[in-house]
Coordinates of N, CA and C in Angstrom, one line a residue:
Chain I
E1 N 145.0 174.0 41.9 CA 146.1 173.4 42.6 C 147.4 173.6 41.8
D2 N 148.5 173.9 42.5 CA 149.8 174.0 41.8 C 150.3 172.7 41.3
Q3 N 150.7 172.7 40.1 CA 151.1 171.4 39.5 C 152.2 171.6 38.4
V4 N 153.1 170.6 38.3 CA 154.1 170.6 37.4 C 154.2 169.3 36.7
T5 N 154.2 169.3 35.4 CA 154.2 168.0 34.6 C 155.3 168.0 33.6
Q6 N 156.0 166.9 33.5 CA 157.1 166.9 32.6 C 156.9 165.7 31.5
S7 N 157.4 166.0 30.3 CA 157.3 165.0 29.3 C 158.5 165.1 28.4
P8 N 159.0 164.0 27.8 CA 158.5 162.6 28.0 C 159.0 162.1 29.4
E9 N 158.6 161.0 29.8 CA 159.1 160.3 31.0 C 160.5 159.9 30.8
A10 N 160.8 159.4 29.6 CA 162.1 158.9 29.3 C 162.4 159.2 27.8
L11 N 163.7 159.5 27.5 CA 164.1 159.8 26.2 C 165.5 159.2 25.9
R12 N 165.5 158.5 24.8 CA 166.8 157.9 24.4 C 167.3 158.6 23.1
L13 N 168.4 159.1 23.1 CA 169.0 159.8 21.9 C 170.3 159.2 21.5
Q14 N 170.6 159.4 20.3 CA 172.0 159.1 19.8 C 172.8 160.3 20.0
E15 N 174.1 160.1 20.3 CA 175.0 161.2 20.4 C 174.9 162.1 19.2
G16 N 174.7 163.4 19.5 CA 174.6 164.4 18.4 C 173.2 164.7 18.0
E17 N 172.2 163.9 18.5 CA 170.8 164.0 18.1 C 170.1 165.0 19.0
S18 N 169.9 166.2 18.6 CA 169.3 167.2 19.4 C 167.8 166.9 19.7
S19 N 167.3 167.4 20.8 CA 165.9 167.2 21.2 C 165.5 168.2 22.3
S20 N 164.3 168.2 22.7 CA 163.8 169.1 23.8 C 163.0 168.3 24.8
L21 N 163.1 168.8 26.1 CA 162.3 168.2 27.1 C 161.3 169.3 27.5
N22 N 160.1 168.9 27.9 CA 159.0 169.8 28.2 C 158.7 169.8 29.7
C23 N 158.3 171.0 30.2 CA 157.8 171.1 31.6 C 156.7 172.1 31.5
S24 N 155.5 171.6 31.8 CA 154.3 172.5 31.8 C 153.9 172.7 33.3
Y25 N 153.4 173.9 33.6 CA 153.1 174.2 35.0 C 151.7 174.9 35.1
T26 N 151.1 174.7 36.2 CA 149.9 175.5 36.6 C 150.2 176.0 38.0
V27 N 150.5 177.3 38.1 CA 150.9 177.9 39.4 C 150.3 179.3 39.4
S28 N 149.8 179.6 40.5 CA 149.3 181.0 40.7 C 150.4 181.9 41.1
G29 N 150.7 182.9 40.3 CA 151.8 183.8 40.6 C 153.2 183.1 40.5
L30 N 153.6 182.9 39.3 CA 154.9 182.2 39.1 C 156.0 183.1 39.7
R31 N 156.9 182.5 40.5 CA 158.0 183.2 41.1 C 159.3 182.5 40.6
G32 N 159.3 182.0 39.5 CA 160.5 181.4 38.9 C 160.2 179.9 38.6
L33 N 161.1 179.4 37.7 CA 161.0 178.0 37.4 C 162.5 177.5 37.3
F34 N 162.7 176.4 38.0 CA 164.1 175.8 38.1 C 164.2 174.6 37.2
W35 N 165.4 174.4 36.7 CA 165.8 173.1 36.1 C 166.9 172.6 36.9
Y36 N 166.8 171.3 37.2 CA 167.9 170.5 37.9 C 168.3 169.3 37.1
R37 N 169.5 168.9 37.3 CA 170.0 167.6 36.8 C 170.2 166.7 38.0
Q38 N 169.8 165.5 37.8 CA 170.1 164.5 38.9 C 170.7 163.3 38.3
D39 N 171.9 163.0 38.8 CA 172.6 161.8 38.5 C 172.3 160.7 39.5
P40 N 172.4 159.4 39.1 CA 172.1 158.3 40.0 C 172.9 158.4 41.3
G41 N 172.2 158.2 42.4 CA 172.8 158.3 43.7 C 173.2 159.7 44.2
K42 N 172.7 160.7 43.5 CA 173.1 162.0 43.9 C 171.8 162.9 44.1
G43 N 172.0 164.1 44.7 CA 170.9 165.0 44.8 C 170.8 165.8 43.6
P44 N 169.6 166.5 43.4 CA 169.4 167.4 42.3 C 170.5 168.5 42.3
E45 N 171.0 168.8 41.1 CA 172.1 169.8 40.9 C 171.5 170.9 40.1
F46 N 171.6 172.1 40.6 CA 170.9 173.3 40.0 C 171.5 173.6 38.6
L47 N 170.6 173.8 37.6 CA 171.1 174.2 36.3 C 170.7 175.6 36.0
F48 N 169.4 175.9 36.0 CA 168.9 177.2 35.6 C 167.8 177.7 36.4
T49 N 167.6 179.0 36.5 CA 166.4 179.7 37.0 C 165.9 180.6 35.9
L50 N 164.6 180.5 35.6 CA 163.9 181.4 34.6 C 162.8 182.1 35.4
Y51 N 162.7 183.4 35.1 CA 161.7 184.2 35.9 C 160.5 184.7 35.1
S52 N 160.7 185.0 33.8 CA 159.7 185.6 33.0 C 159.6 185.0 31.6
A53 N 158.4 185.1 31.1 CA 158.1 184.5 29.8 C 159.0 185.2 28.8
G54 N 159.6 184.4 27.9 CA 160.6 184.9 26.9 C 162.0 184.8 27.3
E55 N 162.2 184.5 28.6 CA 163.6 184.5 29.1 C 164.3 183.2 28.6
E56 N 165.6 183.2 28.3 CA 166.3 182.1 27.9 C 167.6 182.1 28.7
K57 N 168.1 180.8 29.0 CA 169.4 180.7 29.7 C 170.1 179.5 29.0
E58 N 171.4 179.7 28.9 CA 172.2 178.6 28.2 C 173.4 178.2 29.1
K59 N 173.7 176.9 28.9 CA 174.9 176.4 29.6 C 175.4 175.2 28.8
E60 N 176.5 175.4 28.1 CA 177.1 174.4 27.3 C 176.1 173.9 26.2
R61 N 175.7 172.7 26.3 CA 174.8 172.2 25.2 C 173.3 172.3 25.6
L62 N 173.0 172.9 26.8 CA 171.7 173.1 27.3 C 171.2 174.5 27.1
K63 N 169.9 174.6 26.7 CA 169.3 176.0 26.7 C 167.9 175.8 27.2
A64 N 167.5 176.6 28.2 CA 166.2 176.6 28.8 C 165.4 177.8 28.4
T65 N 164.2 177.6 28.1 CA 163.3 178.7 27.7 C 162.0 178.7 28.5
L66 N 161.3 179.8 28.6 CA 160.1 179.9 29.4 C 159.0 180.6 28.6
T67 N 157.8 180.0 28.7 CA 156.6 180.7 28.2 C 155.7 180.9 29.4
K68 N 154.5 181.4 29.2 CA 153.5 181.6 30.3 C 153.0 180.3 30.8
K69 N 153.1 179.2 30.1 CA 152.5 177.9 30.5 C 153.5 176.8 30.6
E70 N 154.7 177.0 30.0 CA 155.6 175.8 30.0 C 157.1 176.3 29.8
S71 N 158.0 175.4 30.0 CA 159.4 175.6 29.8 C 159.9 174.4 29.0
F72 N 161.0 174.8 28.2 CA 161.6 173.7 27.4 C 163.1 173.7 27.8
L73 N 163.6 172.5 27.8 CA 165.1 172.3 28.0 C 165.6 171.7 26.7
H74 N 166.2 172.5 25.9 CA 166.7 172.1 24.6 C 168.2 171.5 24.8
I75 N 168.4 170.4 24.2 CA 169.7 169.8 24.3 C 170.2 169.7 22.9
T76 N 171.3 170.4 22.6 CA 171.9 170.4 21.3 C 173.1 169.5 21.2
A77 N 173.1 168.6 20.2 CA 174.3 167.7 20.0 C 174.7 167.1 21.3
P78 N 173.8 166.3 22.0 CA 174.1 165.8 23.3 C 175.3 164.8 23.2
K79 N 175.9 164.6 24.4 CA 177.0 163.6 24.5 C 176.6 162.6 25.6
P80 N 177.2 161.5 25.7 CA 176.8 160.5 26.7 C 176.8 161.0 28.1
E81 N 177.7 162.0 28.4 CA 177.8 162.5 29.7 C 176.6 163.4 30.1
D82 N 175.7 163.7 29.1 CA 174.5 164.4 29.4 C 173.4 163.5 29.9
S83 N 173.7 162.2 29.9 CA 172.7 161.3 30.4 C 172.4 161.5 31.9
A84 N 171.2 161.7 32.3 CA 170.8 162.0 33.7 C 169.3 162.1 33.7
T85 N 168.7 162.3 34.9 CA 167.3 162.7 35.0 C 167.3 164.2 35.1
Y86 N 166.4 164.8 34.3 CA 166.3 166.3 34.4 C 164.9 166.6 35.0
L87 N 165.0 167.4 36.0 CA 163.8 167.8 36.8 C 163.5 169.3 36.7
C88 N 162.3 169.6 36.6 CA 161.9 171.0 36.7 C 161.1 171.2 38.0
A89 N 161.1 172.4 38.5 CA 160.4 172.7 39.7 C 160.0 174.2 39.8
V90 N 159.0 174.5 40.5 CA 158.6 175.8 40.8 C 158.5 176.1 42.3
P91 N 159.0 177.3 42.7 CA 158.9 177.6 44.1 C 157.5 178.1 44.5
I92 N 157.0 177.7 45.6 CA 155.7 178.1 46.1 C 156.0 178.7 47.5
R93 N 155.6 179.9 47.8 CA 155.8 180.5 49.0 C 154.8 180.1 50.1
R94 N 155.3 179.7 51.2 CA 154.4 179.3 52.3 C 154.9 179.9 53.6
G95 N 154.1 180.2 54.5 CA 154.5 180.7 55.8 C 155.1 182.1 55.7
G96 N 154.8 182.8 54.6 CA 155.2 184.2 54.5 C 156.6 184.3 53.9
A97 N 157.4 183.3 54.1 CA 158.8 183.5 53.7 C 159.4 182.2 53.0
T98 N 159.0 181.1 53.5 CA 159.7 179.9 53.1 C 159.1 179.4 51.8
N99 N 160.0 179.0 50.9 CA 159.6 178.4 49.7 C 159.7 176.9 49.7
K100 N 158.7 176.3 49.2 CA 158.8 174.8 48.9 C 158.9 174.7 47.4
L101 N 159.5 173.7 46.9 CA 159.5 173.4 45.5 C 158.6 172.3 45.1
I102 N 157.8 172.6 44.1 CA 156.9 171.6 43.5 C 157.6 171.0 42.3
F103 N 157.9 169.8 42.3 CA 158.7 169.1 41.2 C 157.8 168.4 40.2
G104 N 158.3 168.4 39.0 CA 157.7 167.4 38.0 C 158.3 166.1 38.3
T105 N 157.8 165.1 37.5 CA 158.3 163.7 37.7 C 159.6 163.4 37.0
G106 N 160.1 164.4 36.2 CA 161.4 164.2 35.7 C 161.4 163.5 34.3
T107 N 162.4 163.8 33.5 CA 162.7 163.1 32.3 C 164.0 162.4 32.4
L108 N 164.0 161.1 32.2 CA 165.2 160.3 32.2 C 165.8 160.3 30.8
L109 N 167.0 161.0 30.7 CA 167.6 161.1 29.4 C 168.8 160.1 29.3
A110 N 168.8 159.3 28.2 CA 169.9 158.4 27.9 C 170.5 158.8 26.6
V111 N 171.8 159.1 26.5 CA 172.4 159.4 25.3 C 173.4 158.4 24.9
Q112 N 173.2 157.7 23.8 CA 174.0 156.6 23.4 C 175.1 157.0 22.5
P113 N 176.4 156.5 22.7 CA 177.5 156.9 21.8 C 177.3 156.3 20.4
Chain E
D1 N 184.5 170.5 52.0 CA 183.7 171.7 51.7 C 182.3 171.5 51.2
T2 N 181.8 170.3 51.6 CA 180.4 169.9 51.2 C 179.4 171.0 51.7
A3 N 178.5 171.4 50.8 CA 177.6 172.4 51.2 C 176.4 171.9 52.1
V4 N 175.8 170.8 51.6 CA 174.7 170.2 52.4 C 175.1 168.7 52.6
S5 N 175.3 168.3 53.8 CA 175.8 166.9 54.0 C 174.8 166.1 54.8
Q6 N 174.5 164.9 54.4 CA 173.6 164.0 55.1 C 174.3 162.8 55.5
T7 N 173.9 162.2 56.7 CA 174.4 160.9 57.1 C 173.3 160.1 57.8
P8 N 173.2 158.8 57.5 CA 174.1 158.1 56.7 C 173.7 158.2 55.2
K9 N 174.5 157.7 54.3 CA 174.1 157.6 52.9 C 173.1 156.5 52.6
Y10 N 173.3 155.4 53.3 CA 172.5 154.2 53.2 C 172.0 153.7 54.6
L11 N 170.8 153.3 54.6 CA 170.2 152.8 55.9 C 169.3 151.7 55.6
V12 N 169.7 150.5 56.1 CA 168.8 149.3 56.0 C 168.4 148.9 57.3
T13 N 167.1 148.7 57.5 CA 166.6 148.4 58.9 C 165.3 147.6 58.8
Q14 N 164.9 147.0 59.9 CA 163.7 146.2 59.9 C 162.5 147.0 60.3
M15 N 161.4 146.5 59.8 CA 160.1 147.1 60.2 C 160.0 147.3 61.7
G16 N 159.4 148.4 62.1 CA 159.2 148.6 63.5 C 160.3 149.3 64.3
N17 N 161.5 149.4 63.6 CA 162.6 150.1 64.3 C 162.5 151.6 64.2
D18 N 163.3 152.3 65.0 CA 163.3 153.7 65.0 C 164.7 154.1 64.4
K19 N 164.8 155.1 63.5 CA 166.0 155.5 63.0 C 166.1 157.0 62.8
S20 N 167.3 157.6 62.7 CA 167.5 159.0 62.5 C 168.4 159.3 61.3
I21 N 168.1 160.4 60.6 CA 169.0 160.9 59.5 C 169.4 162.3 59.9
K22 N 170.7 162.6 59.8 CA 171.2 163.9 60.1 C 171.6 164.7 58.9
C23 N 171.4 166.0 59.0 CA 171.7 166.9 57.9 C 172.4 168.2 58.5
E24 N 173.4 168.6 57.8 CA 174.1 169.9 58.1 C 174.4 170.7 56.9
Q25 N 174.3 172.0 57.0 CA 174.6 172.9 55.9 C 175.6 173.9 56.3
N26 N 176.6 174.2 55.5 CA 177.6 175.3 55.8 C 177.5 176.5 54.9
L27 N 176.3 176.7 54.3 CA 176.1 177.8 53.4 C 175.6 179.1 54.1
G28 N 175.3 179.0 55.3 CA 174.7 180.1 56.0 C 173.3 180.4 55.7
H29 N 172.6 179.4 55.1 CA 171.2 179.6 54.8 C 170.3 179.6 56.0
D30 N 169.1 180.2 56.0 CA 168.3 180.3 57.1 C 167.1 179.3 57.1
T31 N 167.0 178.6 56.0 CA 165.9 177.6 55.8 C 166.4 176.3 55.4
M32 N 165.9 175.2 56.0 CA 166.2 173.9 55.7 C 165.0 173.0 55.5
Y33 N 165.1 172.0 54.7 CA 164.0 171.2 54.2 C 164.3 169.7 54.3
W34 N 163.3 168.9 54.4 CA 163.4 167.4 54.0 C 162.4 167.1 52.9
Y35 N 163.0 166.5 51.9 CA 162.2 166.0 50.7 C 162.3 164.5 50.7
K36 N 161.2 163.8 50.2 CA 161.2 162.4 50.0 C 161.1 162.1 48.5
Q37 N 162.0 161.2 48.0 CA 161.9 160.8 46.6 C 161.5 159.3 46.5
D38 N 160.4 159.1 45.9 CA 159.9 157.7 45.8 C 160.5 156.9 44.7
S39 N 160.1 155.7 44.6 CA 160.7 154.8 43.6 C 160.6 155.2 42.2
K40 N 159.6 156.1 41.9 CA 159.4 156.7 40.6 C 160.1 158.0 40.4
K41 N 161.0 158.3 41.3 CA 161.8 159.5 41.3 C 161.1 160.8 41.6
F42 N 159.9 160.7 42.1 CA 159.1 161.9 42.3 C 159.5 162.5 43.7
L43 N 159.9 163.8 43.6 CA 160.4 164.5 44.8 C 159.3 165.3 45.4
K44 N 159.1 165.1 46.7 CA 158.0 165.8 47.4 C 158.5 166.4 48.7
I45 N 158.1 167.6 49.1 CA 158.5 168.2 50.3 C 157.8 167.5 51.5
M46 N 158.6 167.4 52.6 CA 158.0 166.9 53.8 C 157.9 168.0 54.9
F47 N 159.0 168.6 55.1 CA 159.1 169.6 56.2 C 160.0 170.8 55.7
S48 N 159.7 171.9 56.4 CA 160.6 173.1 56.2 C 160.8 173.8 57.5
Y49 N 162.0 174.2 57.8 CA 162.3 174.9 59.0 C 163.0 176.2 58.6
N50 N 162.5 177.3 59.2 CA 163.1 178.6 59.0 C 163.6 179.1 60.4
N51 N 164.9 179.3 60.5 CA 165.5 179.7 61.8 C 165.0 178.9 63.0
K52 N 165.1 177.6 62.8 CA 164.7 176.6 63.8 C 163.2 176.5 64.0
E53 N 162.4 177.2 63.3 CA 160.9 177.1 63.5 C 160.3 176.3 62.4
L54 N 159.4 175.4 62.7 CA 158.7 174.6 61.7 C 157.8 175.4 60.9
I55 N 157.9 175.5 59.6 CA 157.1 176.3 58.8 C 156.1 175.4 57.9
I56 N 156.7 174.3 57.4 CA 155.9 173.5 56.5 C 155.9 172.1 57.1
N57 N 154.7 171.5 57.1 CA 154.5 170.1 57.5 C 153.5 169.5 56.5
E58 N 154.0 168.8 55.5 CA 153.1 168.5 54.4 C 152.4 167.1 54.7
T59 N 151.5 167.1 55.6 CA 150.7 165.9 55.9 C 151.5 164.7 56.0
V60 N 152.6 164.8 56.7 CA 153.5 163.6 56.9 C 153.0 162.9 58.2
P61 N 153.0 161.6 58.2 CA 152.6 160.8 59.4 C 153.4 161.3 60.6
N62 N 152.8 161.3 61.8 CA 153.5 161.8 63.0 C 154.6 160.9 63.5
R63 N 154.8 159.8 62.8 CA 155.9 158.9 63.1 C 157.2 159.6 62.6
F64 N 157.1 160.6 61.8 CA 158.2 161.4 61.3 C 158.3 162.7 62.2
S65 N 159.5 162.9 62.8 CA 159.6 164.1 63.6 C 160.9 164.7 63.3
P66 N 160.9 165.9 62.7 CA 162.1 166.7 62.4 C 162.5 167.4 63.7
K67 N 163.8 167.7 63.7 CA 164.3 168.5 64.8 C 165.4 169.4 64.3
S68 N 165.4 170.7 64.7 CA 166.4 171.6 64.2 C 167.0 172.3 65.4
P69 N 168.2 171.8 65.9 CA 168.8 172.4 67.0 C 169.4 173.8 66.8
D70 N 169.7 174.0 65.5 CA 170.2 175.4 65.1 C 170.0 175.5 63.6
K71 N 170.3 176.7 63.1 CA 170.0 177.0 61.7 C 170.8 176.1 60.8
A72 N 171.9 175.6 61.2 CA 172.7 174.8 60.3 C 172.4 173.3 60.3
H73 N 171.5 172.9 61.2 CA 171.3 171.4 61.3 C 169.8 171.1 61.3
L74 N 169.4 170.1 60.6 CA 168.0 169.6 60.6 C 168.1 168.1 60.5
N75 N 167.6 167.4 61.6 CA 167.6 166.0 61.7 C 166.2 165.5 61.5
L76 N 166.1 164.2 61.0 CA 164.8 163.6 60.8 C 164.8 162.2 61.6
H77 N 163.8 162.1 62.5 CA 163.7 160.9 63.3 C 162.4 160.2 62.8
I78 N 162.5 158.9 62.6 CA 161.4 158.1 62.1 C 161.1 157.0 63.1
N79 N 159.9 157.0 63.7 CA 159.5 155.9 64.6 C 158.8 154.8 63.9
S80 N 158.9 153.6 64.4 CA 158.1 152.5 63.9 C 158.1 152.4 62.4
L81 N 159.2 152.2 61.9 CA 159.4 152.2 60.4 C 158.5 151.2 59.7
E82 N 157.9 151.6 58.6 CA 157.1 150.7 57.8 C 157.7 150.5 56.4
L83 N 157.3 149.4 55.7 CA 157.8 149.1 54.4 C 157.7 150.3 53.5
G84 N 156.6 151.0 53.5 CA 156.3 152.2 52.7 C 157.2 153.4 52.9
D85 N 158.0 153.3 54.0 CA 158.9 154.4 54.2 C 160.2 154.3 53.4
S86 N 160.3 153.2 52.8 CA 161.5 153.0 51.9 C 161.5 154.0 50.8
A87 N 162.6 154.8 50.7 CA 162.7 155.9 49.7 C 164.1 156.5 49.9
V88 N 164.3 157.5 49.1 CA 165.5 158.3 49.3 C 165.1 159.7 49.9
Y89 N 165.7 160.0 51.0 CA 165.4 161.3 51.7 C 166.5 162.3 51.4
F90 N 166.0 163.5 51.0 CA 167.0 164.5 50.7 C 166.8 165.7 51.6
C91 N 167.9 166.2 52.1 CA 167.9 167.4 52.9 C 168.3 168.5 51.9
A92 N 167.7 169.7 52.1 CA 168.1 170.9 51.3 C 168.1 172.1 52.2
S93 N 168.7 173.2 51.6 CA 168.7 174.4 52.3 C 168.5 175.6 51.3
S94 N 168.1 176.7 51.8 CA 168.0 177.9 50.9 C 168.0 179.1 51.8
Q95 N 168.1 180.3 51.1 CA 168.0 181.5 51.8 C 166.8 182.2 51.4
V96 N 166.0 182.7 52.4 CA 164.7 183.4 52.1 C 165.0 184.5 51.1
G97 N 164.1 184.6 50.1 CA 164.2 185.7 49.1 C 165.2 185.4 48.0
R98 N 165.9 184.3 48.1 CA 166.9 183.9 47.0 C 166.6 182.5 46.6
E99 N 165.5 182.3 45.8 CA 165.1 181.0 45.4 C 166.1 180.2 44.7
Q100 N 167.0 180.9 44.0 CA 168.0 180.1 43.3 C 169.1 179.6 44.2
S101 N 169.1 179.9 45.5 CA 170.1 179.4 46.4 C 169.8 178.0 46.9
Y102 N 168.6 177.4 46.5 CA 168.2 176.1 46.9 C 169.3 175.1 46.6
T103 N 169.8 174.4 47.6 CA 170.8 173.4 47.4 C 170.5 172.1 48.1
F104 N 170.7 171.0 47.4 CA 170.3 169.7 48.0 C 171.5 168.9 48.4
G105 N 171.3 168.1 49.4 CA 172.3 167.1 49.8 C 172.3 165.9 48.8
S106 N 173.1 164.9 49.1 CA 173.3 163.8 48.2 C 172.3 162.7 48.5
G107 N 171.5 162.8 49.6 CA 170.4 161.8 49.8 C 170.8 160.7 50.8
T108 N 169.8 160.2 51.4 CA 169.9 159.0 52.3 C 168.9 157.9 51.7
R109 N 169.5 156.8 51.3 CA 168.6 155.7 50.8 C 168.2 154.9 52.0
L110 N 166.9 154.9 52.3 CA 166.4 154.1 53.4 C 165.6 152.9 52.9
T111 N 166.0 151.7 53.3 CA 165.4 150.5 52.9 C 164.8 149.8 54.2
V112 N 163.5 149.6 54.2 CA 162.9 148.9 55.3 C 162.5 147.5 54.9
V113 N 163.0 146.5 55.7 CA 162.8 145.1 55.3 C 162.0 144.4 56.3

């Protein structure tokens, strides 16, 4: 069964304290892995897509990496504005063309000044 | 210039009532979705439409009936609302073959009292 698991559920960091979020997946035929950021009262906002093991993507203080079984979202010297829920998801093809996303349960990140 | 827009943003209603949520996208995507996010922030797909055709129906009670009048619109009608239907409902759209095009609306918070 296709499954995505994220850890930790919640993470509290001091401003400037680097850390990593984990997303492990069990999917037959991975067709990419997505990272999203979700702020309270808003929809998920796209951050990165990773397609193959060894791939890395960076955006400001965030770097996403991918292995054959998991992905990491590294946060370097975070700021309070990085506080949000971070979601990872994998697309699953159904109906020949349409993709649905299987989401993890998310990591709620709080960065304190 | 909102890409995926949903109305209303908040919906409070009594048990047993019937309500609808509307969604429109101006991205030219050919596929639209409804996702449900529960109180633990877990996002799960409900329905998917590709070019007005229902592709995915993820064992959702038949009290939920999606309707897609055209490629740019996907509405969700819910009959006989129950307490357990309280959640945030997200509309999304994407273009087949371009998984990274997945875009979410800002959500509709439904509260059934």
